[in-house]
Every structure is written in structure tokens, then in C-alpha cells.
Amino acid sequence: MGKEDFQKVKVWAVVGATADEEKYGYKVFAHLIQKGYTVYPISLKYDFIGERKAYTSLYELPEKPDAVNLIVNPKAGMEAIQDCARLGIQKVWIQPGAESPEILEYAEQNGIEAVQGCVLREWP
């Protein structure tokens, strides 16, 4: 399994999505939408990002995402990957700045395929 497998999924959640168009939390969210995916923003700060309703956790989503993109600090990322394990989400993409050895170890121990890198650079 590799990063190319993530391109085949249909539904994403972006943990750390933001309405601030200058930040990567917005750029990655918008990029995935532009690529044709169904994308749910997860944000503690915003009720809407663009015209899309934002959710405060993965548990609130109307459907289970096929993959989750983490754009948060490692502490919040650890909480999010634990939620992924509980919800049976098996693909997590970790953006630069969100990675940590603990997150990768947790993913491996819980059968989650976790990859690191920047979606913006790797999927032009």
C-alpha cells in the first residue's frame, strides 16, 4: 500500500480545516474538493468553511470517511488517530508538522495505514 492508494478513496475528512485561505488547513481542504472528493472539514473554530458545514469531531460526520488528513499539532493528531481507530477508519494522511513517532506507532499497532507528506505537493 502506498500514497497512490489514497487517491482511490472517495470520502475524506480534514482534521484541522480552517476558513483562513492563507493556511494549509484551508488549502488542503480546497485541493481535495477540487480533485473531486467528498470532503468534510473538522474544525473546533469554525461552523462553516466556505459553504460547507464544519464538524467538531469525526463522530459527528454524516458518513464514515475513507481517509482522514491530519493538519493539526501532534497532540491533537494523536487524539484524531485514536478516533480513527475507534471508528474503523484505516487510512490517515499526515501533513508536515502533524507527524510524530507516537502517531505512526499507534497507527501501526492499530492497523491504520498512515503516510506522511504534503497532498499539495504530491497531487499537483
PDB file of C-alpha atoms in Angstrom:
ATOM      1  CA  MET A   1       0.000   0.000   0.000  1.00  0.00           C
ATOM      2  CA  GLY A   2       1.249   3.448  -0.810  1.00  0.00           C
ATOM      3  CA  LYS A   3       0.254   7.045  -1.224  1.00  0.00           C
ATOM      4  CA  GLU A   4      -1.319   6.328  -4.602  1.00  0.00           C
ATOM      5  CA  ASP A   5      -3.939   4.180  -2.817  1.00  0.00           C
ATOM      6  CA  PHE A   6      -5.194   7.310  -1.073  1.00  0.00           C
ATOM      7  CA  GLN A   7      -6.132   8.809  -4.457  1.00  0.00           C
ATOM      8  CA  LYS A   8      -8.629   5.979  -4.984  1.00  0.00           C
ATOM      9  CA  VAL A   9     -10.790   6.763  -1.954  1.00  0.00           C
ATOM     10  CA  LYS A  10     -13.954   8.859  -2.342  1.00  0.00           C
ATOM     11  CA  VAL A  11     -14.640  10.485   1.039  1.00  0.00           C
ATOM     12  CA  TRP A  12     -12.159  12.498   3.128  1.00  0.00           C
ATOM     13  CA  ALA A  13     -12.205  14.314   6.442  1.00  0.00           C
ATOM     14  CA  VAL A  14      -9.692  17.099   7.022  1.00  0.00           C
ATOM     15  CA  VAL A  15      -8.874  17.436  10.721  1.00  0.00           C
ATOM     16  CA  GLY A  16      -7.609  20.966  11.202  1.00  0.00           C
ATOM     17  CA  ALA A  17      -9.518  22.538   8.324  1.00  0.00           C
ATOM     18  CA  THR A  18      -9.761  26.319   8.544  1.00  0.00           C
ATOM     19  CA  ALA A  19     -11.616  29.154   6.844  1.00  0.00           C
ATOM     20  CA  ASP A  20      -8.357  31.139   6.637  1.00  0.00           C
ATOM     21  CA  GLU A  21      -7.469  30.794   2.953  1.00  0.00           C
ATOM     22  CA  GLU A  22      -3.791  31.529   3.652  1.00  0.00           C
ATOM     23  CA  LYS A  23      -3.353  28.449   5.865  1.00  0.00           C
ATOM     24  CA  TYR A  24      -2.670  24.884   4.789  1.00  0.00           C
ATOM     25  CA  GLY A  25      -5.778  23.702   6.611  1.00  0.00           C
ATOM     26  CA  TYR A  26      -7.793  25.557   4.000  1.00  0.00           C
ATOM     27  CA  LYS A  27      -5.508  24.870   1.025  1.00  0.00           C
ATOM     28  CA  VAL A  28      -5.551  21.088   1.537  1.00  0.00           C
ATOM     29  CA  PHE A  29      -9.320  21.094   2.134  1.00  0.00           C
ATOM     30  CA  ALA A  30      -9.933  23.092  -1.073  1.00  0.00           C
ATOM     31  CA  HIS A  31      -7.422  20.980  -3.046  1.00  0.00           C
ATOM     32  CA  LEU A  32      -9.205  17.729  -2.173  1.00  0.00           C
ATOM     33  CA  ILE A  33     -12.544  19.250  -3.192  1.00  0.00           C
ATOM     34  CA  GLN A  34     -11.000  20.436  -6.469  1.00  0.00           C
ATOM     35  CA  LYS A  35      -9.794  16.872  -7.104  1.00  0.00           C
ATOM     36  CA  GLY A  36     -13.422  15.697  -6.910  1.00  0.00           C
ATOM     37  CA  TYR A  37     -13.548  14.124  -3.460  1.00  0.00           C
ATOM     38  CA  THR A  38     -16.327  14.464  -0.912  1.00  0.00           C
ATOM     39  CA  VAL A  39     -14.578  16.364   1.887  1.00  0.00           C
ATOM     40  CA  TYR A  40     -15.755  17.039   5.436  1.00  0.00           C
ATOM     41  CA  PRO A  41     -13.963  19.752   7.418  1.00  0.00           C
ATOM     42  CA  ILE A  42     -13.214  19.087  11.091  1.00  0.00           C
ATOM     43  CA  SER A  43     -12.701  22.336  12.989  1.00  0.00           C
ATOM     44  CA  LEU A  44     -13.161  23.474  16.567  1.00  0.00           C
ATOM     45  CA  LYS A  45     -13.098  27.127  15.483  1.00  0.00           C
ATOM     46  CA  TYR A  46     -15.465  27.401  12.502  1.00  0.00           C
ATOM     47  CA  ASP A  47     -19.091  26.419  11.891  1.00  0.00           C
ATOM     48  CA  PHE A  48     -18.637  26.660   8.135  1.00  0.00           C
ATOM     49  CA  ILE A  49     -15.650  26.558   5.822  1.00  0.00           C
ATOM     50  CA  GLY A  50     -16.682  28.077   2.559  1.00  0.00           C
ATOM     51  CA  GLU A  51     -20.219  26.851   2.083  1.00  0.00           C
ATOM     52  CA  ARG A  52     -19.616  23.536   3.836  1.00  0.00           C
ATOM     53  CA  LYS A  53     -20.722  22.764   7.361  1.00  0.00           C
ATOM     54  CA  ALA A  54     -17.762  22.104   9.631  1.00  0.00           C
ATOM     55  CA  TYR A  55     -17.880  19.405  12.306  1.00  0.00           C
ATOM     56  CA  THR A  56     -16.117  19.372  15.661  1.00  0.00           C
ATOM     57  CA  SER A  57     -15.191  15.681  15.508  1.00  0.00           C
ATOM     58  CA  LEU A  58     -15.124  12.642  13.269  1.00  0.00           C
ATOM     59  CA  TYR A  59     -18.023  11.237  15.302  1.00  0.00           C
ATOM     60  CA  GLU A  60     -20.382  13.945  14.003  1.00  0.00           C
ATOM     61  CA  LEU A  61     -19.907  13.240  10.303  1.00  0.00           C
ATOM     62  CA  PRO A  62     -22.933  12.053   8.298  1.00  0.00           C
ATOM     63  CA  GLU A  63     -20.837   9.205   6.840  1.00  0.00           C
ATOM     64  CA  LYS A  64     -17.588   7.466   7.700  1.00  0.00           C
ATOM     65  CA  PRO A  65     -14.720   8.882   5.647  1.00  0.00           C
ATOM     66  CA  ASP A  66     -12.471   6.536   3.692  1.00  0.00           C
ATOM     67  CA  ALA A  67      -9.446   8.601   4.723  1.00  0.00           C
ATOM     68  CA  VAL A  68      -8.511  11.359   7.136  1.00  0.00           C
ATOM     69  CA  ASN A  69      -5.990  14.132   6.501  1.00  0.00           C
ATOM     70  CA  LEU A  70      -4.327  15.497   9.656  1.00  0.00           C
ATOM     71  CA  ILE A  71      -3.283  19.166   9.668  1.00  0.00           C
ATOM     72  CA  VAL A  72      -3.047  19.688  13.418  1.00  0.00           C
ATOM     73  CA  ASN A  73      -0.353  19.622  16.064  1.00  0.00           C
ATOM     74  CA  PRO A  74       0.827  16.141  17.104  1.00  0.00           C
ATOM     75  CA  LYS A  75      -1.182  16.172  20.365  1.00  0.00           C
ATOM     76  CA  ALA A  76      -4.440  16.828  18.504  1.00  0.00           C
ATOM     77  CA  GLY A  77      -3.285  14.404  15.806  1.00  0.00           C
ATOM     78  CA  MET A  78      -2.904  11.646  18.385  1.00  0.00           C
ATOM     79  CA  GLU A  79      -6.474  12.222  19.571  1.00  0.00           C
ATOM     80  CA  ALA A  80      -7.697  12.170  15.971  1.00  0.00           C
ATOM     81  CA  ILE A  81      -5.913   8.929  15.084  1.00  0.00           C
ATOM     82  CA  GLN A  82      -7.351   7.295  18.208  1.00  0.00           C
ATOM     83  CA  ASP A  83     -10.802   8.383  16.981  1.00  0.00           C
ATOM     84  CA  CYS A  84      -9.966   6.868  13.581  1.00  0.00           C
ATOM     85  CA  ALA A  85      -9.149   3.540  15.237  1.00  0.00           C
ATOM     86  CA  ARG A  86     -12.412   3.572  17.218  1.00  0.00           C
ATOM     87  CA  LEU A  87     -14.413   4.410  14.075  1.00  0.00           C
ATOM     88  CA  GLY A  88     -12.656   1.857  11.863  1.00  0.00           C
ATOM     89  CA  ILE A  89     -11.055   4.448   9.567  1.00  0.00           C
ATOM     90  CA  GLN A  90      -7.998   2.744   8.114  1.00  0.00           C
ATOM     91  CA  LYS A  91      -6.253   5.460   6.081  1.00  0.00           C
ATOM     92  CA  VAL A  92      -4.634   8.563   7.575  1.00  0.00           C
ATOM     93  CA  TRP A  93      -2.557  11.106   5.667  1.00  0.00           C
ATOM     94  CA  ILE A  94      -0.298  13.135   7.971  1.00  0.00           C
ATOM     95  CA  GLN A  95       0.697  16.589   6.711  1.00  0.00           C
ATOM     96  CA  PRO A  96       4.091  18.116   7.611  1.00  0.00           C
ATOM     97  CA  GLY A  97       4.012  19.474  11.155  1.00  0.00           C
ATOM     98  CA  ALA A  98       1.375  16.988  12.283  1.00  0.00           C
ATOM     99  CA  GLU A  99       3.660  13.964  12.336  1.00  0.00           C
ATOM    100  CA  SER A 100       5.107  12.293  15.398  1.00  0.00           C
ATOM    101  CA  PRO A 101       6.667   8.905  16.141  1.00  0.00           C
ATOM    102  CA  GLU A 102       3.806   8.211  18.587  1.00  0.00           C
ATOM    103  CA  ILE A 103       1.157   8.728  15.918  1.00  0.00           C
ATOM    104  CA  LEU A 104       2.959   6.418  13.494  1.00  0.00           C
ATOM    105  CA  GLU A 105       3.443   3.772  16.164  1.00  0.00           C
ATOM    106  CA  TYR A 106      -0.219   3.970  17.196  1.00  0.00           C
ATOM    107  CA  ALA A 107      -1.293   3.673  13.566  1.00  0.00           C
ATOM    108  CA  GLU A 108       0.860   0.602  13.023  1.00  0.00           C
ATOM    109  CA  GLN A 109      -0.374  -1.067  16.218  1.00  0.00           C
ATOM    110  CA  ASN A 110      -3.998  -0.437  15.230  1.00  0.00           C
ATOM    111  CA  GLY A 111      -3.936  -1.478  11.584  1.00  0.00           C
ATOM    112  CA  ILE A 112      -4.140   2.051  10.200  1.00  0.00           C
ATOM    113  CA  GLU A 113      -2.259   2.827   7.014  1.00  0.00           C
ATOM    114  CA  ALA A 114      -0.558   6.140   7.779  1.00  0.00           C
ATOM    115  CA  VAL A 115       1.506   8.090   5.294  1.00  0.00           C
ATOM    116  CA  GLN A 116       3.358  11.374   5.641  1.00  0.00           C
ATOM    117  CA  GLY A 117       3.776  14.152   3.117  1.00  0.00           C
ATOM    118  CA  CYS A 118       2.070  17.152   1.603  1.00  0.00           C
ATOM    119  CA  VAL A 119      -1.007  16.440  -0.513  1.00  0.00           C
ATOM    120  CA  LEU A 120      -0.499  19.764  -2.294  1.00  0.00           C
ATOM    121  CA  ARG A 121       2.980  18.793  -3.485  1.00  0.00           C
ATOM    122  CA  GLU A 122       2.311  15.129  -4.158  1.00  0.00           C
ATOM    123  CA  TRP A 123      -1.009  15.527  -6.014  1.00  0.00           C
ATOM    124  CA  PRO A 124      -0.481  18.602  -8.196  1.00  0.00           C
TER     125      PRO A 124
END
